[in-house]
Amino acid sequence: MKPPLLHGTVVAAFGRSYEVALDAGERLQCLPRGKRSDIACGDRVALARTGPGQGVIEAADPRSSLLWRSDAFRQKLIAANVTQIVVVLAVWPAWYEELLNRCLVAAEHARIAATIVLNKVDLPQAPQVIADLADYTRLGYPLLPMSAAQSVEALRARLDGHTSVLVGQSGMGKTTIVNALVPDACAAVGEVSEWLVSGRHTTTHARLYALDDRTRLIDSPGLQAFGLAHLSQTDLDHAFVEFRPFIGRCRFANCRHAGEPGCAIDAAAADGAIAPRRLAAYRTILGTLSAA
Ligand SMILES: Nc1nc2c(ncn2[C@@H]2O[C@H](COP(=O)(O)OP(=O)(O)OP(=O)(O)O)[C@@H](O)[C@H]2O)c(=O)[nH]1
Ligand SMILES: [Mg+2]
Ligand SMILES: [Zn+2]
C-alpha cells in the first residue's frame, strides 16, 4: 500500500528543486515527479516522502494567483498564491521606469493588488524621487516611502494578512526589508557597488517567510527584465488601468494606439487623462509582445 500523501507549501524554488515546509512543520527537499517544472514558490503541494529529509512532489493544488514572466523561448514562474505585489524601488541606484511599468502590468494581468515601495529615503535625493512617482499614485497604486535601514513598521502594517512578493531590480533593498521584518531570516544582502561591477544578483532564488500565522512574504531575485511576451494587445490595454475607460472607442477596431487617426487613447493623452510616460511605456511594451 502506498503511504498517504503529505501536504505543504513550497518555501523555496531552486530551478527544479524545491524546499517544502510540511504543514506539520518539517522541511523536505523535493523534486517534482517527471519532467514538470511548473511549480513556484508559494504553491501548495501534495508529496510523498522518498528518504530522510527528501520527497517527491506528486501534485500542486489549484492556485489563487500566479505571477510569471516570459520571453519568446520560455516562461519563468515568480510566485504562486500571492495576494499582493510589492514593487521595490530605491532612491539609489536609479530604477528603470519600464521595469516598474512591466511589474504593474504583470500584477494587473494576474489580478493581484500592487503597492510601490520607495526604499532608501534616508538618502538626500528622496524628495525628488517621491515627486517623480506622483503619476503612479494618481493611478491608485499606494506609494510607501521608507528606509529599511531605519524602520520597516509602516510596511509591516501593509503586509498584514497578505501573502506578498517583493519584486524589483537588484540592489533596491528587498532582502534588507525581509531581514528587518523576519529577524531569523539572515538572508544575504549585497553591496550595490559589487553588483554594478559583477552584474551578479545577491538573491538567487525566491524564498517564502512567515511573518505570523496569516502573513507571508516572498523575497525574489533582482529583475533585469520582466518579459511579458505571453500577453496579447487586449491584455496589455486592460493592464494599463487608466486606459480602461477609453478601450473600444478608437476609430479602428485594431488600433495600436500608435498615432492612428481617431485614436481614443491618444486623445485621452492629449487631454491629460493618460500620462505621456505611461503611453510611451505602453508602446514600448506592445512592441515586445509575441502575439501583438
Ligand atoms: N542607504 C540605504 N541603503 C539601504 C537601505 N536598504 C538597503 N540598503 C542597501 O542596499 C544594498 C542592496 O540591498 P539588498 O537588500 O541586497 O538588495 P536586493 O534588492 O535584495 O538585491 P538582489 O538580491 O540582488 O535583487 C545593500 O548594500 C543594503 O545595505 C536603506 O534603507 N538605506
Ligand atoms: Mg536580495
Ligand atoms: Zn487607439
CSV table of C-alpha atoms and ligand atoms in Angstrom, one decimal:
chain,number,residue,atom,x,y,z
A,1,MET,CA,0.0,0.0,0.0
A,2,LYS,CA,1.2,3.5,-0.8
A,3,PRO,CA,2.0,5.8,2.1
A,4,PRO,CA,-0.5,8.7,2.4
A,5,LEU,CA,0.4,11.9,0.7
A,6,LEU,CA,1.8,14.8,2.8
A,7,HIS,CA,0.8,18.4,2.3
A,8,GLY,CA,2.9,21.5,2.4
A,9,THR,CA,3.9,24.8,1.0
A,10,VAL,CA,6.8,25.4,-1.4
A,11,VAL,CA,9.0,27.9,0.5
A,12,ALA,CA,12.0,28.0,-1.9
A,13,ALA,CA,12.4,27.2,-5.5
A,14,PHE,CA,15.9,26.4,-6.9
A,15,GLY,CA,15.5,25.6,-10.6
A,16,ARG,CA,13.9,22.1,-10.5
A,17,SER,CA,14.5,21.5,-6.8
A,18,TYR,CA,12.1,22.8,-4.2
A,19,GLU,CA,12.1,23.2,-0.4
A,20,VAL,CA,8.7,22.3,1.0
A,21,ALA,CA,7.5,23.2,4.5
A,22,LEU,CA,5.1,20.5,5.6
A,23,ASP,CA,2.0,21.5,7.5
A,24,ALA,CA,3.4,19.6,10.4
A,25,GLY,CA,6.5,21.9,10.4
A,26,GLU,CA,9.2,19.7,8.9
A,27,ARG,CA,11.1,20.8,5.8
A,28,LEU,CA,11.8,18.5,2.9
A,29,GLN,CA,14.0,18.9,-0.2
A,30,CYS,CA,11.8,17.8,-3.1
A,31,LEU,CA,12.0,17.1,-6.8
A,32,PRO,CA,8.9,17.1,-9.0
A,33,ARG,CA,7.6,13.8,-10.3
A,34,GLY,CA,8.6,13.5,-14.0
A,35,LYS,CA,9.8,16.5,-16.0
A,36,ARG,CA,7.4,19.1,-14.8
A,37,SER,CA,8.8,22.4,-13.8
A,38,ASP,CA,5.7,24.4,-13.4
A,39,ILE,CA,5.8,24.7,-9.6
A,40,ALA,CA,6.5,28.1,-7.9
A,41,CYS,CA,7.4,29.4,-4.5
A,42,GLY,CA,4.1,29.7,-2.6
A,43,ASP,CA,2.5,26.7,-4.3
A,44,ARG,CA,0.6,24.3,-2.1
A,45,VAL,CA,1.7,20.7,-3.0
A,46,ALA,CA,1.0,17.1,-2.2
A,47,LEU,CA,4.1,15.0,-1.9
A,48,ALA,CA,5.4,11.6,-0.9
A,49,ARG,CA,8.5,11.0,1.3
A,50,THR,CA,11.3,9.3,-0.5
A,51,GLY,CA,14.1,9.3,2.1
A,52,PRO,CA,15.3,11.2,5.1
A,53,GLY,CA,14.6,14.9,4.5
A,54,GLN,CA,13.5,14.2,0.9
A,55,GLY,CA,10.4,13.9,-1.1
A,56,VAL,CA,8.8,13.9,-4.5
A,57,ILE,CA,6.0,16.4,-5.4
A,58,GLU,CA,3.1,14.5,-6.8
A,59,ALA,CA,0.7,17.4,-7.5
A,60,ALA,CA,0.1,21.1,-7.0
A,61,ASP,CA,-3.2,22.4,-5.8
A,62,PRO,CA,-5.1,24.9,-7.9
A,63,ARG,CA,-3.7,28.4,-7.3
A,64,SER,CA,-5.5,31.6,-6.4
A,65,SER,CA,-2.9,33.6,-8.4
A,66,LEU,CA,0.3,33.2,-10.3
A,67,LEU,CA,2.9,35.8,-11.1
A,68,TRP,CA,5.2,34.9,-14.0
A,69,ARG,CA,7.3,36.3,-16.8
A,70,SER,CA,8.2,35.1,-20.2
A,71,ASP,CA,10.3,35.8,-23.2
A,72,ALA,CA,10.0,34.3,-26.7
A,73,PHE,CA,11.6,31.0,-25.5
A,74,ARG,CA,10.5,30.2,-22.0
A,75,GLN,CA,8.4,31.2,-19.0
A,76,LYS,CA,9.7,31.8,-15.5
A,77,LEU,CA,7.4,31.4,-12.5
A,78,ILE,CA,8.0,34.0,-9.8
A,79,ALA,CA,5.4,33.2,-7.1
A,80,ALA,CA,2.1,31.5,-6.6
A,81,ASN,CA,-0.9,32.3,-4.4
A,82,VAL,CA,0.2,35.8,-3.6
A,83,THR,CA,-2.4,38.4,-2.8
A,84,GLN,CA,-0.2,41.5,-3.1
A,85,ILE,CA,2.8,42.5,-5.2
A,86,VAL,CA,5.2,45.0,-3.7
A,87,VAL,CA,7.4,46.6,-6.3
A,88,VAL,CA,10.5,47.8,-4.5
A,89,LEU,CA,12.2,50.9,-5.9
A,90,ALA,CA,15.1,52.8,-4.3
A,91,VAL,CA,16.2,56.4,-4.2
A,92,TRP,CA,19.6,55.0,-5.4
A,93,PRO,CA,20.6,53.2,-7.6
A,94,ALA,CA,18.3,54.6,-10.3
A,95,TRP,CA,15.3,52.4,-11.2
A,96,TYR,CA,14.1,51.7,-14.7
A,97,GLU,CA,10.7,53.1,-15.4
A,98,GLU,CA,10.0,50.5,-18.0
A,99,LEU,CA,10.6,47.7,-15.4
A,100,LEU,CA,8.2,49.4,-13.0
A,101,ASN,CA,5.6,49.5,-15.6
A,102,ARG,CA,6.1,45.9,-16.6
A,103,CYS,CA,5.7,44.8,-12.9
A,104,LEU,CA,2.5,46.8,-12.7
A,105,VAL,CA,1.2,45.3,-15.9
A,106,ALA,CA,2.0,41.8,-14.7
A,107,ALA,CA,0.2,42.5,-11.4
A,108,GLU,CA,-2.9,43.8,-13.2
A,109,HIS,CA,-2.9,40.8,-15.6
A,110,ALA,CA,-2.7,38.4,-12.7
A,111,ARG,CA,-5.3,40.4,-10.8
A,112,ILE,CA,-3.1,40.9,-7.9
A,113,ALA,CA,-3.0,44.3,-6.0
A,114,ALA,CA,0.2,46.2,-6.4
A,115,THR,CA,1.9,48.5,-4.0
A,116,ILE,CA,5.1,50.6,-4.7
A,117,VAL,CA,7.7,50.9,-2.0
A,118,LEU,CA,10.4,53.6,-2.4
A,119,ASN,CA,13.2,52.4,-0.2
A,120,LYS,CA,16.3,54.3,1.0
A,121,VAL,CA,14.6,57.6,1.6
A,122,ASP,CA,17.4,58.3,4.1
A,123,LEU,CA,19.4,59.3,1.0
A,124,PRO,CA,19.3,63.0,0.1
A,125,GLN,CA,17.7,62.8,-3.3
A,126,ALA,CA,14.5,61.3,-1.8
A,127,PRO,CA,12.1,64.2,-2.2
A,128,GLN,CA,12.8,64.4,-5.9
A,129,VAL,CA,12.2,60.7,-6.5
A,130,ILE,CA,9.0,60.8,-4.4
A,131,ALA,CA,7.7,63.7,-6.6
A,132,ASP,CA,8.6,61.8,-9.7
A,133,LEU,CA,6.3,58.9,-8.7
A,134,ALA,CA,3.2,61.1,-8.4
A,135,ASP,CA,1.9,59.8,-11.8
A,136,TYR,CA,1.7,56.4,-10.3
A,137,THR,CA,0.0,57.3,-7.0
A,138,ARG,CA,-2.6,59.1,-9.2
A,139,LEU,CA,-3.3,55.8,-10.9
A,140,GLY,CA,-4.2,54.4,-7.4
A,141,TYR,CA,-1.0,52.5,-6.6
A,142,PRO,CA,-0.2,53.1,-3.0
A,143,LEU,CA,3.3,54.5,-2.5
A,144,LEU,CA,5.2,53.9,0.7
A,145,PRO,CA,8.4,55.8,1.0
A,146,MET,CA,10.6,54.1,3.6
A,147,SER,CA,14.1,53.3,4.8
A,148,ALA,CA,14.6,49.7,5.6
A,149,ALA,CA,17.8,50.7,7.3
A,150,GLN,CA,15.7,52.8,9.8
A,151,SER,CA,12.3,51.2,10.1
A,152,VAL,CA,10.0,48.7,8.3
A,153,GLU,CA,7.0,49.1,10.6
A,154,ALA,CA,4.9,51.1,8.1
A,155,LEU,CA,5.4,48.3,5.6
A,156,ARG,CA,4.6,45.6,8.2
A,157,ALA,CA,1.2,47.1,8.6
A,158,ARG,CA,0.5,46.9,4.9
A,159,LEU,CA,1.6,43.3,4.7
A,160,ASP,CA,-0.7,42.2,7.5
A,161,GLY,CA,-2.9,39.2,6.4
A,162,HIS,CA,-1.4,39.1,2.9
A,163,THR,CA,0.9,36.8,1.1
A,164,SER,CA,3.1,39.4,-0.6
A,165,VAL,CA,6.0,39.1,-3.0
A,166,LEU,CA,8.8,41.7,-3.2
A,167,VAL,CA,9.9,42.3,-6.8
A,168,GLY,CA,12.3,44.8,-8.4
A,169,GLN,CA,15.8,45.4,-9.7
A,170,SER,CA,18.8,44.2,-7.9
A,171,GLY,CA,20.1,46.5,-5.2
A,172,MET,CA,16.8,48.1,-4.2
A,173,GLY,CA,16.9,46.5,-0.8
A,174,LYS,CA,14.3,43.7,-1.0
A,175,THR,CA,16.4,41.3,1.1
A,176,THR,CA,17.2,44.1,3.6
A,177,ILE,CA,13.5,44.6,4.1
A,178,VAL,CA,13.0,40.9,4.6
A,179,ASN,CA,15.8,40.7,7.2
A,180,ALA,CA,14.3,43.6,9.1
A,181,LEU,CA,10.8,42.0,9.1
A,182,VAL,CA,11.9,38.5,9.9
A,183,PRO,CA,14.6,38.5,12.5
A,184,ASP,CA,15.7,34.9,11.9
A,185,ALA,CA,15.8,35.2,8.1
A,186,CYS,CA,19.5,36.2,8.0
A,187,ALA,CA,19.4,36.3,4.2
A,188,ALA,CA,22.5,37.6,2.3
A,189,VAL,CA,22.4,41.3,1.4
A,190,GLY,CA,24.6,42.7,-1.4
A,191,GLU,CA,26.7,45.7,-1.9
A,192,VAL,CA,25.4,47.7,-4.8
A,193,SER,CA,28.9,48.6,-5.9
A,194,GLU,CA,29.7,44.8,-6.2
A,195,TRP,CA,26.6,44.3,-8.2
A,196,LEU,CA,27.4,47.1,-10.6
A,197,VAL,CA,30.8,45.6,-11.3
A,198,SER,CA,29.9,41.9,-11.5
A,199,GLY,CA,26.2,42.1,-12.6
A,200,ARG,CA,25.6,39.3,-10.0
A,201,HIS,CA,22.4,39.4,-8.1
A,202,THR,CA,22.7,38.7,-4.4
A,203,THR,CA,19.4,36.8,-4.1
A,204,THR,CA,19.4,33.8,-6.4
A,205,HIS,CA,16.1,32.2,-5.8
A,206,ALA,CA,12.6,33.0,-4.4
A,207,ARG,CA,12.0,32.3,-0.7
A,208,LEU,CA,8.9,32.5,1.4
A,209,TYR,CA,8.9,33.6,5.0
A,210,ALA,CA,6.1,33.6,7.6
A,211,LEU,CA,5.8,36.9,9.5
A,212,ASP,CA,3.0,35.4,11.6
A,213,ASP,CA,0.1,32.9,11.2
A,214,ARG,CA,-1.6,34.8,8.5
A,215,THR,CA,1.1,36.9,6.9
A,216,ARG,CA,3.7,35.7,4.4
A,217,LEU,CA,6.4,37.4,2.4
A,218,ILE,CA,8.3,36.2,-0.6
A,219,ASP,CA,11.8,37.6,-1.5
A,220,SER,CA,12.7,37.2,-5.1
A,221,PRO,CA,15.9,37.6,-7.2
A,222,GLY,CA,16.5,41.1,-8.7
A,223,LEU,CA,14.9,41.5,-12.1
A,224,GLN,CA,16.8,43.0,-15.1
A,225,ALA,CA,13.9,42.4,-17.4
A,226,PHE,CA,10.3,41.4,-17.0
A,227,GLY,CA,9.2,39.6,-20.1
A,228,LEU,CA,5.5,39.9,-20.9
A,229,ALA,CA,5.6,38.0,-24.2
A,230,HIS,CA,2.6,36.0,-23.1
A,231,LEU,CA,0.2,38.9,-23.1
A,232,SER,CA,-2.0,39.9,-26.1
A,233,GLN,CA,-2.6,43.5,-27.0
A,234,THR,CA,-6.0,43.3,-25.4
A,235,ASP,CA,-4.4,42.1,-22.2
A,236,LEU,CA,-2.0,45.0,-22.3
A,237,ASP,CA,-4.7,47.5,-22.9
A,238,HIS,CA,-6.5,46.4,-19.8
A,239,ALA,CA,-3.4,46.2,-17.7
A,240,PHE,CA,-2.9,50.0,-18.1
A,241,VAL,CA,-5.7,50.8,-15.7
A,242,GLU,CA,-6.2,54.4,-16.9
A,243,PHE,CA,-6.8,53.1,-20.5
A,244,ARG,CA,-9.9,51.2,-19.5
A,245,PRO,CA,-12.5,53.9,-19.9
A,246,PHE,CA,-11.2,54.5,-23.5
A,247,ILE,CA,-10.9,50.9,-24.7
A,248,GLY,CA,-13.1,50.2,-27.7
A,249,ARG,CA,-13.6,53.8,-28.5
A,250,CYS,CA,-10.9,54.2,-31.2
A,251,ARG,CA,-12.0,54.6,-34.8
A,252,PHE,CA,-10.3,51.4,-35.9
A,253,ALA,CA,-11.0,48.2,-34.0
A,254,ASN,CA,-7.4,47.0,-34.5
A,255,CYS,CA,-6.0,50.4,-33.4
A,256,ARG,CA,-2.5,50.0,-31.8
A,257,HIS,CA,-2.7,53.5,-30.3
A,258,ALA,CA,0.4,54.4,-32.2
A,259,GLY,CA,-0.8,57.6,-33.8
A,260,GLU,CA,-3.7,56.3,-35.9
A,261,PRO,CA,-6.5,58.8,-36.7
A,262,GLY,CA,-9.4,58.8,-34.3
A,263,CYS,CA,-7.4,57.0,-31.5
A,264,ALA,CA,-9.2,57.5,-28.2
A,265,ILE,CA,-6.1,56.7,-26.2
A,266,ASP,CA,-4.1,59.4,-28.0
A,267,ALA,CA,-7.0,61.8,-27.4
A,268,ALA,CA,-7.0,60.9,-23.7
A,269,ALA,CA,-3.3,61.5,-23.5
A,270,ALA,CA,-3.8,64.9,-25.2
A,271,ASP,CA,-6.4,65.7,-22.5
A,272,GLY,CA,-4.1,64.8,-19.7
A,273,ALA,CA,-6.1,61.7,-18.7
A,274,ILE,CA,-3.2,59.5,-19.6
A,275,ALA,CA,0.4,60.5,-18.7
A,276,PRO,CA,2.8,60.7,-21.6
A,277,ARG,CA,5.3,58.4,-19.8
A,278,ARG,CA,2.7,55.7,-19.5
A,279,LEU,CA,1.7,55.9,-23.1
A,280,ALA,CA,5.4,55.7,-24.0
A,281,ALA,CA,5.8,52.7,-21.8
A,282,TYR,CA,2.7,51.1,-23.3
A,283,ARG,CA,4.1,51.5,-26.8
A,284,THR,CA,7.5,50.1,-25.9
A,285,ILE,CA,5.9,47.0,-24.2
A,286,LEU,CA,3.4,46.5,-27.1
A,287,GLY,CA,6.4,46.2,-29.5
A,288,THR,CA,7.8,43.3,-27.5
A,289,LEU,CA,4.7,41.0,-27.3
A,290,SER,CA,4.9,37.8,-29.3
A,291,ALA,CA,1.3,37.8,-30.5
A,292,ALA,CA,0.8,41.5,-30.9
B,1,LIG,N1,21.0,53.8,2.5
B,1,LIG,C1,20.3,52.7,2.5
B,1,LIG,N2,20.8,51.6,2.0
B,1,LIG,C2,20.0,50.5,2.0
B,1,LIG,C3,18.7,50.5,2.5
B,1,LIG,N3,18.1,49.3,2.4
B,1,LIG,C4,19.1,48.5,1.8
B,1,LIG,N4,20.2,49.2,1.6
B,1,LIG,C5,21.4,48.8,0.9
B,1,LIG,O1,21.2,48.4,-0.4
B,1,LIG,C6,22.1,47.3,-0.8
B,1,LIG,C7,21.3,46.2,-1.5
B,1,LIG,O2,20.4,45.6,-0.6
B,1,LIG,P1,19.8,44.2,-0.9
B,1,LIG,O3,18.8,44.0,0.2
B,1,LIG,O4,20.8,43.1,-1.1
B,1,LIG,O5,19.1,44.4,-2.3
B,1,LIG,P2,18.1,43.4,-3.1
B,1,LIG,O6,17.0,44.2,-3.7
B,1,LIG,O7,17.7,42.2,-2.3
B,1,LIG,O8,19.1,42.9,-4.3
B,1,LIG,P3,19.1,41.5,-5.1
B,1,LIG,O9,19.0,40.4,-4.2
B,1,LIG,O10,20.3,41.5,-6.0
B,1,LIG,O11,17.8,41.6,-6.0
B,1,LIG,C8,22.8,46.9,0.4
B,1,LIG,O12,24.1,47.5,0.5
B,1,LIG,C9,21.9,47.5,1.5
B,1,LIG,O13,22.6,47.7,2.7
B,1,LIG,C10,18.2,51.8,3.1
B,1,LIG,O14,17.1,51.9,3.6
B,1,LIG,N5,19.0,52.8,3.0
B,2,MG,MG,18.0,40.2,-2.5
B,3,ZN,ZN,-6.2,53.8,-30.4
